């Protein structure tokens, strides 16, 4: 696992900044992302799938609570 984290960290460091108004610099950023995509995607996919699901559940519960407040007038 530590080796995978190191590979991910190195891949993330290899990505150039996306904060630019220069189209050539942005194109270099896009190329750097695509070059490191194979390392980055598995890292985020494995770790954040459960978090995305829990976030979805939380949003659904919050929406239900807001609707309940309007229906019951806050009672």
XYZ file of C-alpha atoms in Angstrom:
75
model
C 0.000 0.000 0.000
C 2.829 2.386 0.809
C 4.370 1.814 -2.622
C 1.021 2.610 -4.262
C 0.796 5.805 -2.208
C 4.306 6.762 -3.283
C 3.460 6.091 -6.941
C 0.337 8.215 -6.594
C 2.232 11.044 -4.903
C 4.854 11.022 -7.627
C 2.194 10.998 -10.362
C 0.391 13.903 -8.707
C 3.633 15.877 -8.492
C 4.205 15.282 -12.210
C 0.966 17.045 -13.115
C 1.464 20.650 -14.097
C -0.733 23.445 -12.775
C -4.079 24.164 -14.397
C -4.108 27.760 -13.187
C -3.209 29.570 -16.363
C -4.680 31.761 -19.065
C -2.134 30.544 -21.599
C -3.584 27.915 -23.938
C -0.207 26.257 -24.538
C 0.399 25.865 -20.796
C -3.098 24.450 -20.340
C -2.458 21.972 -23.169
C 0.699 20.838 -21.332
C -1.412 20.399 -18.186
C -3.923 18.219 -20.060
C -1.104 16.084 -21.465
C 0.435 15.685 -18.005
C -2.931 14.550 -16.600
C -3.405 11.992 -19.374
C 0.149 10.708 -18.917
C -0.501 10.055 -15.205
C -4.119 8.969 -15.438
C -3.353 5.268 -15.075
C -1.826 5.870 -11.640
C -4.306 8.452 -10.396
C -7.663 6.835 -11.259
C -7.253 3.622 -9.246
C -6.158 5.655 -6.210
C -9.291 7.814 -6.184
C -11.661 5.079 -7.304
C -10.816 2.722 -4.444
C -10.849 5.343 -1.726
C -13.732 7.581 -2.636
C -16.472 5.275 -3.899
C -17.813 4.728 -0.384
C -17.527 8.432 0.412
C -19.515 9.372 -2.688
C -22.252 6.943 -1.624
C -22.357 8.321 1.922
C -22.473 11.857 0.530
C -25.414 10.874 -1.665
C -27.262 9.424 1.333
C -26.568 12.580 3.336
C -27.948 14.800 0.575
C -31.080 12.664 0.361
C -31.595 12.899 4.121
C -31.055 16.666 4.114
C -33.565 17.113 1.297
C -36.110 14.965 3.132
C -35.616 16.989 6.310
C -36.146 20.296 4.467
C -39.327 18.996 2.832
C -40.527 17.773 6.218
C -39.946 21.250 7.699
C -42.099 22.850 5.016
C -44.823 20.223 5.246
C -45.054 20.317 9.051
C -44.239 24.061 9.237
C -41.204 23.433 11.408
C -43.024 21.441 14.058
